[in-house]
Coordinates of N, CA and C in Angstrom, one line a residue:
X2 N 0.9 -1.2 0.0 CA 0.0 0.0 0.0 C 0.9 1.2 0.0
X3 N 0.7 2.4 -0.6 CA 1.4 3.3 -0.9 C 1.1 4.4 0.1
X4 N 1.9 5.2 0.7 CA 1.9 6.6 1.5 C 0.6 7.5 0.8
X5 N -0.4 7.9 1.0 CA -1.0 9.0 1.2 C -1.5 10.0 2.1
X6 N -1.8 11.1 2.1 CA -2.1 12.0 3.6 C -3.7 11.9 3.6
X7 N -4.1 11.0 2.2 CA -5.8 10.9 2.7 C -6.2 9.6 2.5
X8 N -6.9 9.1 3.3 CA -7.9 7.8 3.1 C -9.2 7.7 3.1
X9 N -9.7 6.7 2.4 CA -11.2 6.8 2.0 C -11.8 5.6 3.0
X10 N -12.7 5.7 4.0 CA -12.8 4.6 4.4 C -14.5 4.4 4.2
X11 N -14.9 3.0 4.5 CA -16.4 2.8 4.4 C -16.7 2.0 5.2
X12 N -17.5 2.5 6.4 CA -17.6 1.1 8.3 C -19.1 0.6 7.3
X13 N -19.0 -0.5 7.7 CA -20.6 -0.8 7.5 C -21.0 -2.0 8.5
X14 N -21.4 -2.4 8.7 CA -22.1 -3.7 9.8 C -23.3 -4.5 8.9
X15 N -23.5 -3.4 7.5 CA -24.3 -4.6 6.7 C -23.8 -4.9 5.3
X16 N -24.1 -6.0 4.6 CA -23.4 -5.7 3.0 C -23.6 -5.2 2.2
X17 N -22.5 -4.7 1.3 CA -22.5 -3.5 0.4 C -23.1 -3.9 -0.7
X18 N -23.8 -3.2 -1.2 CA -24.2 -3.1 -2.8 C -23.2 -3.1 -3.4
X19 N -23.1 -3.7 -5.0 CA -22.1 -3.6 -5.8 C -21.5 -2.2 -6.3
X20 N -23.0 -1.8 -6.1 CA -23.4 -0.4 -7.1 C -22.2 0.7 -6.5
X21 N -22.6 0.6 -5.3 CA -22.4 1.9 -3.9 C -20.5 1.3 -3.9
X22 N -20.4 0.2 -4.0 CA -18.7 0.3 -3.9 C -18.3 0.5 -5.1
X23 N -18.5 0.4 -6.4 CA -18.0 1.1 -7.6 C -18.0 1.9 -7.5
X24 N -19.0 3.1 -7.1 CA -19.2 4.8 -6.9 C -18.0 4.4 -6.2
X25 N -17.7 3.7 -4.8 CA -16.7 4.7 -4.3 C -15.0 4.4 -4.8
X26 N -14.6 3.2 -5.9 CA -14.1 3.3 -6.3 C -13.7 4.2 -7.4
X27 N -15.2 4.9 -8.0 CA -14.9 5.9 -8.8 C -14.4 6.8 -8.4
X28 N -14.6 7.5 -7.1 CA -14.4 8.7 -6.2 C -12.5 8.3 -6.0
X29 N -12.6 7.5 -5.8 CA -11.5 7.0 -6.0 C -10.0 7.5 -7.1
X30 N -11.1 7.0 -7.9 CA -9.7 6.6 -9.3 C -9.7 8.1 -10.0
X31 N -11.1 8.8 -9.4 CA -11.1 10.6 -10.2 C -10.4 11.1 -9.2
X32 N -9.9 11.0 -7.7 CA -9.0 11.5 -7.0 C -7.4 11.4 -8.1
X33 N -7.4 9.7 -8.1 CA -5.9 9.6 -8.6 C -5.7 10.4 -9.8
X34 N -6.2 10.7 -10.9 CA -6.2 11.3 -11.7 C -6.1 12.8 -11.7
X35 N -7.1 13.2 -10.9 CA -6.8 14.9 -10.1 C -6.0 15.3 -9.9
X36 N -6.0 14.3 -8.3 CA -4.9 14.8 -7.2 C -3.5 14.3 -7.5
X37 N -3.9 13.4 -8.4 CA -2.0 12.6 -8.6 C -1.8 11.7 -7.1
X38 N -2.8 11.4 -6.6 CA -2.7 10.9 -5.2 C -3.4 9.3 -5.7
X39 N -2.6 8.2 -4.6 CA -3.1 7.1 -4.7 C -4.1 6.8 -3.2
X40 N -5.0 6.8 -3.2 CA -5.9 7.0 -1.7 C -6.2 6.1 -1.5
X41 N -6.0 5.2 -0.2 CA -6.4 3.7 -0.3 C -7.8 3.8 0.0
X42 N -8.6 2.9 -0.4 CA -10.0 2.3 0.3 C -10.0 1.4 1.2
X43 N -10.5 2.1 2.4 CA -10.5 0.5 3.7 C -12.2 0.0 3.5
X44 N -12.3 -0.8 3.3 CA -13.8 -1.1 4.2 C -13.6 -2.2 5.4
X45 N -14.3 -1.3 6.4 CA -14.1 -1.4 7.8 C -15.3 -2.0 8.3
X46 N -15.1 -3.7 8.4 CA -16.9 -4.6 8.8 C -16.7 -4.6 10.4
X47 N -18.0 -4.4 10.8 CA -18.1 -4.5 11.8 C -19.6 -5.5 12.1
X48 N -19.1 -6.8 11.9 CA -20.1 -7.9 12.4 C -20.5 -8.3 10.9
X49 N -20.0 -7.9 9.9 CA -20.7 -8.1 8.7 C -19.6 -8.8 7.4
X50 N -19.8 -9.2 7.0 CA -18.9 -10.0 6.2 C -19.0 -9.8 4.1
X51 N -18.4 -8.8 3.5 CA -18.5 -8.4 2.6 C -16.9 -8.5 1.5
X52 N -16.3 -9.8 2.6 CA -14.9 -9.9 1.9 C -14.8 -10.5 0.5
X53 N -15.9 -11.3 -0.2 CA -15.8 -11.8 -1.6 C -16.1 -10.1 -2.7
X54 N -17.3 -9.8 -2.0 CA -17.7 -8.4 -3.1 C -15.9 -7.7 -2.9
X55 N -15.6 -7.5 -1.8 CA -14.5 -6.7 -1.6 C -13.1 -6.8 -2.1
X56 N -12.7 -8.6 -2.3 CA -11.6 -9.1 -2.5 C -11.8 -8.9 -4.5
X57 N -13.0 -9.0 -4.8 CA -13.5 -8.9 -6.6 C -13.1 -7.8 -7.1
X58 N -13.8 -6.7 -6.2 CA -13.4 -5.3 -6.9 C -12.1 -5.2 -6.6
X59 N -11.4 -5.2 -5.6 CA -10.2 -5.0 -5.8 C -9.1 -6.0 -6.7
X60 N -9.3 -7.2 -7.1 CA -8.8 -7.9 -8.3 C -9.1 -7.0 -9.6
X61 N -10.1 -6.6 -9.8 CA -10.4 -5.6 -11.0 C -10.1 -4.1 -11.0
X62 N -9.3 -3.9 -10.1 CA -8.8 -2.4 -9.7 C -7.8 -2.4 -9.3
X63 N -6.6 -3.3 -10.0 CA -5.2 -3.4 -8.8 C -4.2 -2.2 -9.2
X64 N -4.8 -1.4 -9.2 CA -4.4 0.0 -9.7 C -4.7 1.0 -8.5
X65 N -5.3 0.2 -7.9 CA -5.9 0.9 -6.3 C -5.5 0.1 -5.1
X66 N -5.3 1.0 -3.9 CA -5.0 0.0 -3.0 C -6.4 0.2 -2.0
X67 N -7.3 -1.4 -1.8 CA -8.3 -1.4 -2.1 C -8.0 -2.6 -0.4
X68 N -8.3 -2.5 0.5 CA -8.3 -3.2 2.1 C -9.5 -3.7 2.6
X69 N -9.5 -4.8 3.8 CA -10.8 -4.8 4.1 C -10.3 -5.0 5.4
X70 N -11.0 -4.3 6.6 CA -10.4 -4.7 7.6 C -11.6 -5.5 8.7
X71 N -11.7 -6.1 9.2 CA -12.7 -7.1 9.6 C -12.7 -7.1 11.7
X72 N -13.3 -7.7 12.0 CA -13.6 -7.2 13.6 C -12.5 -7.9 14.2
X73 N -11.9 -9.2 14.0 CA -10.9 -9.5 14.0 C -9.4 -8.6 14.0
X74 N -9.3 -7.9 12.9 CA -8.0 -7.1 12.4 C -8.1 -6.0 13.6
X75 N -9.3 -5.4 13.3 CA -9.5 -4.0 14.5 C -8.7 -4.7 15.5
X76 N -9.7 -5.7 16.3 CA -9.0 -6.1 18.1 C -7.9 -6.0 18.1
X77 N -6.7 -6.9 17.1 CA -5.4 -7.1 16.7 C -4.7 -6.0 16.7
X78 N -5.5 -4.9 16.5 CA -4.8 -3.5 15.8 C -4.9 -3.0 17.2
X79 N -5.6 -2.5 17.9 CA -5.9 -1.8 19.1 C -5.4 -2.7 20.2
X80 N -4.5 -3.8 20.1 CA -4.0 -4.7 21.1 C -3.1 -4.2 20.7
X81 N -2.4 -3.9 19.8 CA -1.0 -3.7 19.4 C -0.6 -2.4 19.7
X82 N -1.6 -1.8 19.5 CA -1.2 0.2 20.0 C -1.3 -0.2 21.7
X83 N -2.3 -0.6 22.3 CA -2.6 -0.5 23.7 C -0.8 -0.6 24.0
X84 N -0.1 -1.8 23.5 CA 0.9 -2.1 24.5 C 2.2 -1.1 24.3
X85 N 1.6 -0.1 23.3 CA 2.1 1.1 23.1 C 2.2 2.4 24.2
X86 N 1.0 2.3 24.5 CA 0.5 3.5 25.4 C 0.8 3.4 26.7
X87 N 0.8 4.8 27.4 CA 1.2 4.5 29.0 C -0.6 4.1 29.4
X88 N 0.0 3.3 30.8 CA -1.6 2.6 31.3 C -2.8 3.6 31.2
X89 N -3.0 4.8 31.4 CA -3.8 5.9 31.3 C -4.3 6.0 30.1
X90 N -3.7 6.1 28.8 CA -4.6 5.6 28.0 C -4.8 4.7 27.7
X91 N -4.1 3.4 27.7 CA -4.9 2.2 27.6 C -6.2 2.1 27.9
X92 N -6.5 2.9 29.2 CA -7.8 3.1 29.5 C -8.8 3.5 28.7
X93 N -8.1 4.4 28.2 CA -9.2 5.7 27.1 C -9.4 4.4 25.9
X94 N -8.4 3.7 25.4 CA -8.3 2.8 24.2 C -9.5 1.9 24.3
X95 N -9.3 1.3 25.8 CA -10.6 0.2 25.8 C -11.9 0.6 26.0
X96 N -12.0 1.8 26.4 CA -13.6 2.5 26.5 C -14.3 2.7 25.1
X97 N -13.3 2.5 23.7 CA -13.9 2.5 22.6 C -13.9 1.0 21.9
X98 N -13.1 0.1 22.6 CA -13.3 -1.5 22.1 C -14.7 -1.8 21.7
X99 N -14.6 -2.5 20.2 CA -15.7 -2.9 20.4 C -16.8 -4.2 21.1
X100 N -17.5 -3.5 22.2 CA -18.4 -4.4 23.1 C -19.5 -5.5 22.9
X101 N -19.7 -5.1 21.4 CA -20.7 -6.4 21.3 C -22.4 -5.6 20.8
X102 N -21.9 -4.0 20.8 CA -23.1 -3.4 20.4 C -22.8 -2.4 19.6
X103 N -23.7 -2.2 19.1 CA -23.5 -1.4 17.4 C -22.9 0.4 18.3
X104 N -21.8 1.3 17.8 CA -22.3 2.3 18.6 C -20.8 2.9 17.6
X105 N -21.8 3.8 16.7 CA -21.4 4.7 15.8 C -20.1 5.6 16.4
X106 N -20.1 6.3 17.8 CA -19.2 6.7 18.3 C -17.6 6.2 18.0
X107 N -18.3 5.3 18.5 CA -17.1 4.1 18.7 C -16.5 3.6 17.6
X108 N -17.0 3.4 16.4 CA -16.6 3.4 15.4 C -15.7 4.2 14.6
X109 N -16.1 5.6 14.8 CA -15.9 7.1 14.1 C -14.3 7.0 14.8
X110 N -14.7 6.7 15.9 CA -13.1 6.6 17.0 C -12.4 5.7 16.4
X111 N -12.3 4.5 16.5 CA -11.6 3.7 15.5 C -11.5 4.4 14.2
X112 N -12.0 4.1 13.2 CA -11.4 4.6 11.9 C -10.7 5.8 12.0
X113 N -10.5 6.7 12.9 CA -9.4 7.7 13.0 C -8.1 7.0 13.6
X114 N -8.3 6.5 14.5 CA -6.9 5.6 15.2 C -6.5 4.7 13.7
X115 N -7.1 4.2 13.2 CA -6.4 3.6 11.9 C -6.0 4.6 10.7
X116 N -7.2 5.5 10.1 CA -6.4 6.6 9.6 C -4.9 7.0 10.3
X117 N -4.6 7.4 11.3 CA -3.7 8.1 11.8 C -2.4 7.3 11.7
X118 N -2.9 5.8 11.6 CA -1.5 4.6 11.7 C -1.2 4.4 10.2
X119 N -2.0 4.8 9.6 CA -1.8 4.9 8.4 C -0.7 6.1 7.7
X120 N -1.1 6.9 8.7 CA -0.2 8.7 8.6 C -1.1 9.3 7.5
X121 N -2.3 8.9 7.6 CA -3.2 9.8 7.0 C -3.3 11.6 7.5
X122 N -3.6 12.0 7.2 CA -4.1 13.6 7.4 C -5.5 13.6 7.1
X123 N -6.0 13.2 6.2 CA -7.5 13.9 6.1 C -8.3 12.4 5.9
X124 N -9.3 12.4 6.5 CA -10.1 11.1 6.7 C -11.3 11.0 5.7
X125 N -12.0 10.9 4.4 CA -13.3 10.7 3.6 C -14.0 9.3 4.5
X126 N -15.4 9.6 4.6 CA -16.1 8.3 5.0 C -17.4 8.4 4.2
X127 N -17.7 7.2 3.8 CA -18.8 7.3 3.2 C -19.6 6.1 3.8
X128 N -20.5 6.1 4.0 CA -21.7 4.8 4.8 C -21.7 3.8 3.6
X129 N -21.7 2.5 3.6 CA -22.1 1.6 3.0 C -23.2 1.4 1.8
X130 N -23.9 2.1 2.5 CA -25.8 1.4 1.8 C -25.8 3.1 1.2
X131 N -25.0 3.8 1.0 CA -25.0 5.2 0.1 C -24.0 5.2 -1.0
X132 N -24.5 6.1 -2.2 CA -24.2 6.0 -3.1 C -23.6 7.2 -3.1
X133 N -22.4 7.9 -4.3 CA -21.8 9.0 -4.1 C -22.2 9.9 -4.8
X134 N -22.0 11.2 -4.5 CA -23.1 12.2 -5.2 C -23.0 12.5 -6.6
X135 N -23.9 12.4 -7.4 CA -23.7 13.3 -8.3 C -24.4 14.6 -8.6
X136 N -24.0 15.1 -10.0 CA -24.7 16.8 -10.3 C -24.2 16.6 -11.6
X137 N -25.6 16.5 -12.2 CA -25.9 16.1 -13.8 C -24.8 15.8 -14.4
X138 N -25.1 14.1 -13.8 CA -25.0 12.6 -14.0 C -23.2 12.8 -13.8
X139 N -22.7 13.7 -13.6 CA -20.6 13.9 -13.1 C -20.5 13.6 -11.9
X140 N -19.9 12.9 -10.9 CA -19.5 12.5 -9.9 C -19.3 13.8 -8.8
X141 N -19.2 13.7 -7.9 CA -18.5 14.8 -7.3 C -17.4 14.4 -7.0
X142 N -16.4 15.6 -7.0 CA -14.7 14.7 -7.2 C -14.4 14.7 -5.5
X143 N -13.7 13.6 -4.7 CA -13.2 13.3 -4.0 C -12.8 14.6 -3.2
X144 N -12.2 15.4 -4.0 CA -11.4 17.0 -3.7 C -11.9 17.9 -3.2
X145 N -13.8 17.7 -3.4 CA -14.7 18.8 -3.4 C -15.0 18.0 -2.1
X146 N -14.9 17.1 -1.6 CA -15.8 17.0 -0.5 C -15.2 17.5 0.9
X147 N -16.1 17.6 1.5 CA -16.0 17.8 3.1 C -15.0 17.1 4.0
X148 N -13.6 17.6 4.7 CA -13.0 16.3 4.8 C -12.9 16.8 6.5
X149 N -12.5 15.9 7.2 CA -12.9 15.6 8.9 C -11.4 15.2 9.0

């Protein structure tokens, strides 16, 4: 996977439409072409399992660096920083683990601790079960959006 300062990520807990991950590979590949930037896509499951649609598109896109990271990887990942941290935040780390219940918070928190291990700067998220915008029938470019 290549260095960029932005990543595109997409949490979902249910499975993606075909449709809605091509949009966001398009958002994507009109970045690379813009920005001259390679932006990875993570999709980030939480309880949900969307690794065949995910592992496809990315075989037909190996032009993109295209991830899936699963509830498994998260724990793995946040076990590995914890034994980073002085005990004081370890604390703060596990008050965002995921418990076993859906909780958007907690999520938004994660995918920034992984943006940031990433050495991202600027975070794009788009929901799953949404499609990317357009304005007569042109995409909106990756560049134009709102970044967090």
């Amino acid at each position: 996977m290549t260095h960029s300062d932005r990543v595109f990520m997409v949490p979902t807990h249910r499975p993606i439409e075909r449709t809605a991950l091509e949009r966001h590979v398009a958002e994507i590949e009109h970045a690379r072409h813009t920005l001259g930037e390679r932006i990875p896509l993570v999709i980030v499951e939480n309880r949900s399992d969307n690794r065949d649609l995910v592992y496809e598109v990315a075989a037909e896109h190996p032009q993109l660096d295209i991830c899936r990271l699963d509830d498994s990887d998260l724990a793995e990942f946040q076990e590995a920083l914890k034994h980073q941290l002085h005990p004081h935040s370890r604390a703060a780390l596990d008050s965002i683990s995921d418990t076993g219940v859906l909780n958007y918070g907690n999520v938004f928190n994660r995918l920034y601790l992984v943006a940031s291990a990433m050495g991202a700067r600027y975070l794009h998220r788009r929901d799953s079960d949404t499609y990317a915008q357009k304005n007569e029938e042109q995409l909106i470019p990756l560049s134009n959006l709102p970044v967090s």
